[in-house]
């Protein structure tokens, strides 16, 4: 069974907006990210939310991506993090115990919530294509689902950014942290 991406949208988002996401090869983004991170797992990198990853990582994986409007993005960020503004991506790791994952026959990585308006505005402000910026944010979110966090220390932020840069380069996208 291949890895699965479950893409869904807030009811308020138009078909035109939804088509932007269907036109992007989300599968390639997820597969590339998981492939590179699997190599890192086999070289000793730990996935915080998957302490038994080395034993179960051969199983298919799934991730849910939910795209919301600005109002929903703000409400979710307020409820989850106590921050009263819409943010680009929120990550909700599944945190299922290994026993449950084994019974399910797949590793549920968790859910990413993307706020369309924020992603679009940031891409414009940073002079990036929507696709490049969205790709970066999906990779960023996937790394959070594996347990990486840029807010703990500078070393953790550097590690996470390094992973993002490497994965983006594999996808043909320039380092987003360089000043233009």
JSON list of C-alpha atoms in Angstrom, two decimals:
[
{"chain": "A", "resi": 1, "resn": "UNK", "atom": "CA", "xyz": [0.00, 0.00, 0.00]},
{"chain": "A", "resi": 2, "resn": "UNK", "atom": "CA", "xyz": [1.49, 3.39, -0.97]},
{"chain": "A", "resi": 3, "resn": "UNK", "atom": "CA", "xyz": [1.64, 6.43, 1.27]},
{"chain": "A", "resi": 4, "resn": "UNK", "atom": "CA", "xyz": [-1.57, 8.44, 1.36]},
{"chain": "A", "resi": 5, "resn": "UNK", "atom": "CA", "xyz": [-2.34, 12.16, 1.40]},
{"chain": "A", "resi": 6, "resn": "UNK", "atom": "CA", "xyz": [-5.83, 13.12, 2.50]},
{"chain": "A", "resi": 7, "resn": "UNK", "atom": "CA", "xyz": [-6.51, 16.62, 1.17]},
{"chain": "A", "resi": 8, "resn": "UNK", "atom": "CA", "xyz": [-9.60, 18.52, 2.27]},
{"chain": "A", "resi": 9, "resn": "UNK", "atom": "CA", "xyz": [-10.80, 22.12, 2.22]},
{"chain": "A", "resi": 10, "resn": "UNK", "atom": "CA", "xyz": [-12.84, 24.50, 4.31]},
{"chain": "A", "resi": 11, "resn": "UNK", "atom": "CA", "xyz": [-16.30, 24.85, 2.73]},
{"chain": "A", "resi": 12, "resn": "UNK", "atom": "CA", "xyz": [-15.72, 28.56, 2.09]},
{"chain": "A", "resi": 13, "resn": "UNK", "atom": "CA", "xyz": [-12.80, 28.00, -0.29]},
{"chain": "A", "resi": 14, "resn": "UNK", "atom": "CA", "xyz": [-13.71, 28.24, -3.96]},
{"chain": "A", "resi": 15, "resn": "UNK", "atom": "CA", "xyz": [-13.03, 25.62, -6.62]},
{"chain": "A", "resi": 16, "resn": "UNK", "atom": "CA", "xyz": [-10.43, 27.99, -8.07]},
{"chain": "A", "resi": 17, "resn": "UNK", "atom": "CA", "xyz": [-8.53, 28.03, -4.78]},
{"chain": "A", "resi": 18, "resn": "UNK", "atom": "CA", "xyz": [-8.86, 24.26, -4.42]},
{"chain": "A", "resi": 19, "resn": "UNK", "atom": "CA", "xyz": [-7.48, 23.74, -7.93]},
{"chain": "A", "resi": 20, "resn": "UNK", "atom": "CA", "xyz": [-4.24, 25.48, -6.88]},
{"chain": "A", "resi": 21, "resn": "UNK", "atom": "CA", "xyz": [-3.59, 22.58, -4.50]},
{"chain": "A", "resi": 22, "resn": "UNK", "atom": "CA", "xyz": [-4.66, 19.87, -6.92]},
{"chain": "A", "resi": 23, "resn": "UNK", "atom": "CA", "xyz": [-2.28, 21.32, -9.53]},
{"chain": "A", "resi": 24, "resn": "UNK", "atom": "CA", "xyz": [0.72, 20.81, -7.20]},
{"chain": "A", "resi": 25, "resn": "UNK", "atom": "CA", "xyz": [2.31, 17.38, -6.89]},
{"chain": "A", "resi": 26, "resn": "UNK", "atom": "CA", "xyz": [1.72, 16.94, -3.16]},
{"chain": "A", "resi": 27, "resn": "UNK", "atom": "CA", "xyz": [2.67, 13.28, -3.49]},
{"chain": "A", "resi": 28, "resn": "UNK", "atom": "CA", "xyz": [6.15, 14.20, -4.71]},
{"chain": "A", "resi": 29, "resn": "UNK", "atom": "CA", "xyz": [6.62, 16.64, -1.82]},
{"chain": "A", "resi": 30, "resn": "UNK", "atom": "CA", "xyz": [5.58, 14.07, 0.79]},
{"chain": "A", "resi": 31, "resn": "UNK", "atom": "CA", "xyz": [7.49, 11.18, -0.83]},
{"chain": "A", "resi": 32, "resn": "UNK", "atom": "CA", "xyz": [10.69, 13.23, -1.15]},
{"chain": "A", "resi": 33, "resn": "UNK", "atom": "CA", "xyz": [10.45, 14.44, 2.44]},
{"chain": "A", "resi": 34, "resn": "UNK", "atom": "CA", "xyz": [9.81, 10.94, 3.79]},
{"chain": "A", "resi": 35, "resn": "UNK", "atom": "CA", "xyz": [12.57, 9.42, 1.65]},
{"chain": "A", "resi": 36, "resn": "UNK", "atom": "CA", "xyz": [15.22, 11.86, 2.88]},
{"chain": "A", "resi": 37, "resn": "UNK", "atom": "CA", "xyz": [14.04, 11.62, 6.48]},
{"chain": "A", "resi": 38, "resn": "UNK", "atom": "CA", "xyz": [14.03, 7.80, 6.28]},
{"chain": "A", "resi": 39, "resn": "UNK", "atom": "CA", "xyz": [17.70, 7.95, 5.30]},
{"chain": "A", "resi": 40, "resn": "UNK", "atom": "CA", "xyz": [18.33, 10.17, 8.31]},
{"chain": "A", "resi": 41, "resn": "UNK", "atom": "CA", "xyz": [16.43, 7.76, 10.56]},
{"chain": "A", "resi": 42, "resn": "UNK", "atom": "CA", "xyz": [18.72, 4.95, 9.43]},
{"chain": "A", "resi": 43, "resn": "UNK", "atom": "CA", "xyz": [21.70, 7.18, 10.23]},
{"chain": "A", "resi": 44, "resn": "UNK", "atom": "CA", "xyz": [20.61, 7.74, 13.83]},
{"chain": "A", "resi": 45, "resn": "UNK", "atom": "CA", "xyz": [18.23, 10.72, 13.75]},
{"chain": "A", "resi": 46, "resn": "UNK", "atom": "CA", "xyz": [15.31, 10.21, 16.15]},
{"chain": "A", "resi": 47, "resn": "UNK", "atom": "CA", "xyz": [11.70, 11.03, 15.36]},
{"chain": "A", "resi": 48, "resn": "UNK", "atom": "CA", "xyz": [10.36, 12.29, 18.69]},
{"chain": "A", "resi": 49, "resn": "UNK", "atom": "CA", "xyz": [6.74, 11.32, 18.02]},
{"chain": "A", "resi": 50, "resn": "UNK", "atom": "CA", "xyz": [7.74, 7.89, 16.71]},
{"chain": "A", "resi": 51, "resn": "UNK", "atom": "CA", "xyz": [10.14, 6.41, 19.28]},
{"chain": "A", "resi": 52, "resn": "UNK", "atom": "CA", "xyz": [9.89, 2.97, 17.63]},
{"chain": "A", "resi": 53, "resn": "UNK", "atom": "CA", "xyz": [10.23, 4.36, 14.11]},
{"chain": "A", "resi": 54, "resn": "UNK", "atom": "CA", "xyz": [13.15, 2.14, 13.18]},
{"chain": "A", "resi": 55, "resn": "UNK", "atom": "CA", "xyz": [10.92, -0.94, 13.71]},
{"chain": "A", "resi": 56, "resn": "UNK", "atom": "CA", "xyz": [7.77, 0.34, 11.99]},
{"chain": "A", "resi": 57, "resn": "UNK", "atom": "CA", "xyz": [8.99, 2.81, 9.37]},
{"chain": "A", "resi": 58, "resn": "UNK", "atom": "CA", "xyz": [8.63, 0.25, 6.55]},
{"chain": "A", "resi": 59, "resn": "UNK", "atom": "CA", "xyz": [4.83, 0.60, 6.88]},
{"chain": "A", "resi": 60, "resn": "UNK", "atom": "CA", "xyz": [2.82, 2.94, 4.61]},
{"chain": "A", "resi": 61, "resn": "UNK", "atom": "CA", "xyz": [2.27, 6.41, 5.97]},
{"chain": "A", "resi": 62, "resn": "UNK", "atom": "CA", "xyz": [-0.64, 8.83, 5.78]},
{"chain": "A", "resi": 63, "resn": "UNK", "atom": "CA", "xyz": [-0.97, 12.55, 6.35]},
{"chain": "A", "resi": 64, "resn": "UNK", "atom": "CA", "xyz": [-4.06, 14.74, 6.31]},
{"chain": "A", "resi": 65, "resn": "UNK", "atom": "CA", "xyz": [-3.83, 18.24, 4.86]},
{"chain": "A", "resi": 66, "resn": "UNK", "atom": "CA", "xyz": [-6.69, 20.60, 5.58]},
{"chain": "A", "resi": 67, "resn": "UNK", "atom": "CA", "xyz": [-6.77, 24.00, 3.84]},
{"chain": "A", "resi": 68, "resn": "UNK", "atom": "CA", "xyz": [-8.74, 26.71, 5.62]},
{"chain": "A", "resi": 69, "resn": "UNK", "atom": "CA", "xyz": [-9.74, 30.33, 5.12]},
{"chain": "A", "resi": 70, "resn": "UNK", "atom": "CA", "xyz": [-8.37, 33.22, 7.20]},
{"chain": "A", "resi": 71, "resn": "UNK", "atom": "CA", "xyz": [-11.15, 33.19, 9.84]},
{"chain": "A", "resi": 72, "resn": "UNK", "atom": "CA", "xyz": [-10.83, 29.43, 10.39]},
{"chain": "A", "resi": 73, "resn": "UNK", "atom": "CA", "xyz": [-7.01, 29.68, 10.47]},
{"chain": "A", "resi": 74, "resn": "UNK", "atom": "CA", "xyz": [-7.23, 32.36, 13.14]},
{"chain": "A", "resi": 75, "resn": "UNK", "atom": "CA", "xyz": [-9.73, 30.35, 15.20]},
{"chain": "A", "resi": 76, "resn": "UNK", "atom": "CA", "xyz": [-7.64, 27.18, 15.03]},
{"chain": "A", "resi": 77, "resn": "UNK", "atom": "CA", "xyz": [-4.43, 29.02, 15.97]},
{"chain": "A", "resi": 78, "resn": "UNK", "atom": "CA", "xyz": [-6.19, 30.68, 18.91]},
{"chain": "A", "resi": 79, "resn": "UNK", "atom": "CA", "xyz": [-7.60, 27.37, 20.15]},
{"chain": "A", "resi": 80, "resn": "UNK", "atom": "CA", "xyz": [-4.37, 25.42, 19.66]},
{"chain": "A", "resi": 81, "resn": "UNK", "atom": "CA", "xyz": [-1.69, 27.91, 20.60]},
{"chain": "A", "resi": 82, "resn": "UNK", "atom": "CA", "xyz": [-3.49, 30.83, 22.25]},
{"chain": "A", "resi": 83, "resn": "UNK", "atom": "CA", "xyz": [-2.36, 33.14, 19.44]},
{"chain": "A", "resi": 84, "resn": "UNK", "atom": "CA", "xyz": [-5.05, 35.38, 17.96]},
{"chain": "A", "resi": 85, "resn": "UNK", "atom": "CA", "xyz": [-3.99, 35.48, 14.32]},
{"chain": "A", "resi": 86, "resn": "UNK", "atom": "CA", "xyz": [-4.02, 33.17, 11.33]},
{"chain": "A", "resi": 87, "resn": "UNK", "atom": "CA", "xyz": [-0.69, 31.43, 10.74]},
{"chain": "A", "resi": 88, "resn": "UNK", "atom": "CA", "xyz": [0.62, 29.68, 7.65]},
{"chain": "A", "resi": 89, "resn": "UNK", "atom": "CA", "xyz": [0.76, 26.06, 8.87]},
{"chain": "A", "resi": 90, "resn": "UNK", "atom": "CA", "xyz": [-0.20, 24.22, 12.03]},
{"chain": "A", "resi": 91, "resn": "UNK", "atom": "CA", "xyz": [0.88, 20.65, 12.69]},
{"chain": "A", "resi": 92, "resn": "UNK", "atom": "CA", "xyz": [-1.02, 18.10, 14.74]},
{"chain": "A", "resi": 93, "resn": "UNK", "atom": "CA", "xyz": [0.99, 14.90, 15.22]},
{"chain": "A", "resi": 94, "resn": "UNK", "atom": "CA", "xyz": [-1.06, 11.74, 15.56]},
{"chain": "A", "resi": 95, "resn": "UNK", "atom": "CA", "xyz": [0.91, 10.46, 18.57]},
{"chain": "A", "resi": 96, "resn": "UNK", "atom": "CA", "xyz": [-0.68, 7.02, 18.20]},
{"chain": "A", "resi": 97, "resn": "UNK", "atom": "CA", "xyz": [1.06, 4.33, 20.22]},
{"chain": "A", "resi": 98, "resn": "UNK", "atom": "CA", "xyz": [3.13, 1.82, 18.25]},
{"chain": "A", "resi": 99, "resn": "UNK", "atom": "CA", "xyz": [0.65, -0.94, 19.09]},
{"chain": "A", "resi": 100, "resn": "UNK", "atom": "CA", "xyz": [-2.20, 1.00, 17.46]},
{"chain": "A", "resi": 101, "resn": "UNK", "atom": "CA", "xyz": [-0.06, 1.84, 14.43]},
{"chain": "A", "resi": 102, "resn": "UNK", "atom": "CA", "xyz": [0.76, -1.83, 14.01]},
{"chain": "A", "resi": 103, "resn": "UNK", "atom": "CA", "xyz": [-2.93, -2.77, 14.18]},
{"chain": "A", "resi": 104, "resn": "UNK", "atom": "CA", "xyz": [-3.85, -0.09, 11.63]},
{"chain": "A", "resi": 105, "resn": "UNK", "atom": "CA", "xyz": [-1.17, -1.28, 9.26]},
{"chain": "A", "resi": 106, "resn": "UNK", "atom": "CA", "xyz": [-0.07, 2.27, 8.50]},
{"chain": "A", "resi": 107, "resn": "UNK", "atom": "CA", "xyz": [1.65, 5.13, 10.24]},
{"chain": "A", "resi": 108, "resn": "UNK", "atom": "CA", "xyz": [-0.66, 8.10, 10.65]},
{"chain": "A", "resi": 109, "resn": "UNK", "atom": "CA", "xyz": [1.72, 11.02, 10.75]},
{"chain": "A", "resi": 110, "resn": "UNK", "atom": "CA", "xyz": [-0.97, 13.53, 11.71]},
{"chain": "A", "resi": 111, "resn": "UNK", "atom": "CA", "xyz": [-2.64, 16.57, 10.22]},
{"chain": "A", "resi": 112, "resn": "UNK", "atom": "CA", "xyz": [-1.41, 19.80, 8.67]},
{"chain": "A", "resi": 113, "resn": "UNK", "atom": "CA", "xyz": [-3.70, 22.82, 8.65]},
{"chain": "A", "resi": 114, "resn": "UNK", "atom": "CA", "xyz": [-2.77, 25.41, 6.02]},
{"chain": "A", "resi": 115, "resn": "UNK", "atom": "CA", "xyz": [-4.32, 28.88, 5.94]},
{"chain": "A", "resi": 116, "resn": "UNK", "atom": "CA", "xyz": [-4.65, 29.66, 2.24]},
{"chain": "A", "resi": 117, "resn": "UNK", "atom": "CA", "xyz": [-4.69, 33.45, 2.51]},
{"chain": "A", "resi": 118, "resn": "UNK", "atom": "CA", "xyz": [-1.60, 33.51, 4.72]},
{"chain": "A", "resi": 119, "resn": "UNK", "atom": "CA", "xyz": [0.32, 31.15, 2.43]},
{"chain": "A", "resi": 120, "resn": "UNK", "atom": "CA", "xyz": [-0.65, 33.23, -0.62]},
{"chain": "A", "resi": 121, "resn": "UNK", "atom": "CA", "xyz": [0.22, 36.57, 1.03]},
{"chain": "A", "resi": 122, "resn": "UNK", "atom": "CA", "xyz": [3.56, 35.32, 2.35]},
{"chain": "A", "resi": 123, "resn": "UNK", "atom": "CA", "xyz": [4.53, 33.98, -1.06]},
{"chain": "A", "resi": 124, "resn": "UNK", "atom": "CA", "xyz": [3.74, 37.37, -2.60]},
{"chain": "A", "resi": 125, "resn": "UNK", "atom": "CA", "xyz": [5.57, 39.33, 0.14]},
{"chain": "A", "resi": 126, "resn": "UNK", "atom": "CA", "xyz": [8.64, 37.07, -0.19]},
{"chain": "A", "resi": 127, "resn": "UNK", "atom": "CA", "xyz": [8.60, 37.18, -4.02]},
{"chain": "A", "resi": 128, "resn": "UNK", "atom": "CA", "xyz": [8.21, 33.41, -4.21]},
{"chain": "A", "resi": 129, "resn": "UNK", "atom": "CA", "xyz": [5.86, 31.34, -6.29]},
{"chain": "A", "resi": 130, "resn": "UNK", "atom": "CA", "xyz": [2.84, 29.98, -4.47]},
{"chain": "A", "resi": 131, "resn": "UNK", "atom": "CA", "xyz": [4.00, 26.44, -5.30]},
{"chain": "A", "resi": 132, "resn": "UNK", "atom": "CA", "xyz": [7.51, 26.95, -3.89]},
{"chain": "A", "resi": 133, "resn": "UNK", "atom": "CA", "xyz": [6.24, 28.52, -0.68]},
{"chain": "A", "resi": 134, "resn": "UNK", "atom": "CA", "xyz": [3.53, 25.90, -0.21]},
{"chain": "A", "resi": 135, "resn": "UNK", "atom": "CA", "xyz": [6.10, 23.16, -0.81]},
{"chain": "A", "resi": 136, "resn": "UNK", "atom": "CA", "xyz": [8.33, 24.66, 1.89]},
{"chain": "A", "resi": 137, "resn": "UNK", "atom": "CA", "xyz": [5.46, 24.89, 4.36]},
{"chain": "A", "resi": 138, "resn": "UNK", "atom": "CA", "xyz": [4.36, 21.29, 3.75]},
{"chain": "A", "resi": 139, "resn": "UNK", "atom": "CA", "xyz": [7.92, 20.08, 4.34]},
{"chain": "A", "resi": 140, "resn": "UNK", "atom": "CA", "xyz": [8.10, 22.28, 7.45]},
{"chain": "A", "resi": 141, "resn": "UNK", "atom": "CA", "xyz": [4.84, 20.84, 8.72]},
{"chain": "A", "resi": 142, "resn": "UNK", "atom": "CA", "xyz": [5.89, 17.25, 8.01]},
{"chain": "A", "resi": 143, "resn": "UNK", "atom": "CA", "xyz": [9.07, 17.77, 10.00]},
{"chain": "A", "resi": 144, "resn": "UNK", "atom": "CA", "xyz": [6.95, 19.02, 12.90]},
{"chain": "A", "resi": 145, "resn": "UNK", "atom": "CA", "xyz": [4.82, 15.86, 12.60]},
{"chain": "A", "resi": 146, "resn": "UNK", "atom": "CA", "xyz": [8.00, 13.82, 13.04]},
{"chain": "A", "resi": 147, "resn": "UNK", "atom": "CA", "xyz": [8.85, 15.78, 16.19]},
{"chain": "A", "resi": 148, "resn": "UNK", "atom": "CA", "xyz": [11.30, 18.40, 14.98]},
{"chain": "A", "resi": 149, "resn": "UNK", "atom": "CA", "xyz": [10.84, 21.88, 16.46]},
{"chain": "A", "resi": 150, "resn": "UNK", "atom": "CA", "xyz": [12.54, 25.18, 15.62]},
{"chain": "A", "resi": 151, "resn": "UNK", "atom": "CA", "xyz": [11.28, 26.97, 18.74]},
{"chain": "A", "resi": 152, "resn": "UNK", "atom": "CA", "xyz": [13.22, 24.98, 21.35]},
{"chain": "A", "resi": 153, "resn": "UNK", "atom": "CA", "xyz": [16.77, 26.11, 20.63]},
{"chain": "A", "resi": 154, "resn": "UNK", "atom": "CA", "xyz": [18.93, 27.61, 17.92]},
{"chain": "A", "resi": 155, "resn": "UNK", "atom": "CA", "xyz": [20.53, 24.20, 17.36]},
{"chain": "A", "resi": 156, "resn": "UNK", "atom": "CA", "xyz": [17.10, 22.62, 16.79]},
{"chain": "A", "resi": 157, "resn": "UNK", "atom": "CA", "xyz": [16.13, 25.46, 14.45]},
{"chain": "A", "resi": 158, "resn": "UNK", "atom": "CA", "xyz": [19.38, 25.03, 12.50]},
{"chain": "A", "resi": 159, "resn": "UNK", "atom": "CA", "xyz": [18.82, 21.28, 12.23]},
{"chain": "A", "resi": 160, "resn": "UNK", "atom": "CA", "xyz": [15.25, 21.70, 11.01]},
{"chain": "A", "resi": 161, "resn": "UNK", "atom": "CA", "xyz": [16.21, 24.42, 8.52]},
{"chain": "A", "resi": 162, "resn": "UNK", "atom": "CA", "xyz": [19.02, 22.20, 7.24]},
{"chain": "A", "resi": 163, "resn": "UNK", "atom": "CA", "xyz": [16.56, 19.38, 6.60]},
{"chain": "A", "resi": 164, "resn": "UNK", "atom": "CA", "xyz": [14.18, 21.78, 4.84]},
{"chain": "A", "resi": 165, "resn": "UNK", "atom": "CA", "xyz": [16.96, 23.18, 2.62]},
{"chain": "A", "resi": 166, "resn": "UNK", "atom": "CA", "xyz": [18.12, 19.67, 1.67]},
{"chain": "A", "resi": 167, "resn": "UNK", "atom": "CA", "xyz": [14.60, 18.45, 0.83]},
{"chain": "A", "resi": 168, "resn": "UNK", "atom": "CA", "xyz": [13.76, 21.60, -1.12]},
{"chain": "A", "resi": 169, "resn": "UNK", "atom": "CA", "xyz": [17.00, 21.28, -3.10]},
{"chain": "A", "resi": 170, "resn": "UNK", "atom": "CA", "xyz": [16.04, 17.72, -4.02]},
{"chain": "A", "resi": 171, "resn": "UNK", "atom": "CA", "xyz": [12.79, 19.18, -5.36]},
{"chain": "A", "resi": 172, "resn": "UNK", "atom": "CA", "xyz": [14.64, 21.88, -7.31]},
{"chain": "A", "resi": 173, "resn": "UNK", "atom": "CA", "xyz": [13.67, 24.75, -5.00]},
{"chain": "A", "resi": 174, "resn": "UNK", "atom": "CA", "xyz": [16.19, 27.30, -3.73]},
{"chain": "A", "resi": 175, "resn": "UNK", "atom": "CA", "xyz": [17.06, 27.84, -0.08]},
{"chain": "A", "resi": 176, "resn": "UNK", "atom": "CA", "xyz": [14.18, 29.95, 1.30]},
{"chain": "A", "resi": 177, "resn": "UNK", "atom": "CA", "xyz": [16.33, 31.34, 4.11]},
{"chain": "A", "resi": 178, "resn": "UNK", "atom": "CA", "xyz": [18.72, 33.24, 1.84]},
{"chain": "A", "resi": 179, "resn": "UNK", "atom": "CA", "xyz": [18.04, 36.93, 1.38]},
{"chain": "A", "resi": 180, "resn": "UNK", "atom": "CA", "xyz": [17.29, 37.82, -2.26]}
]
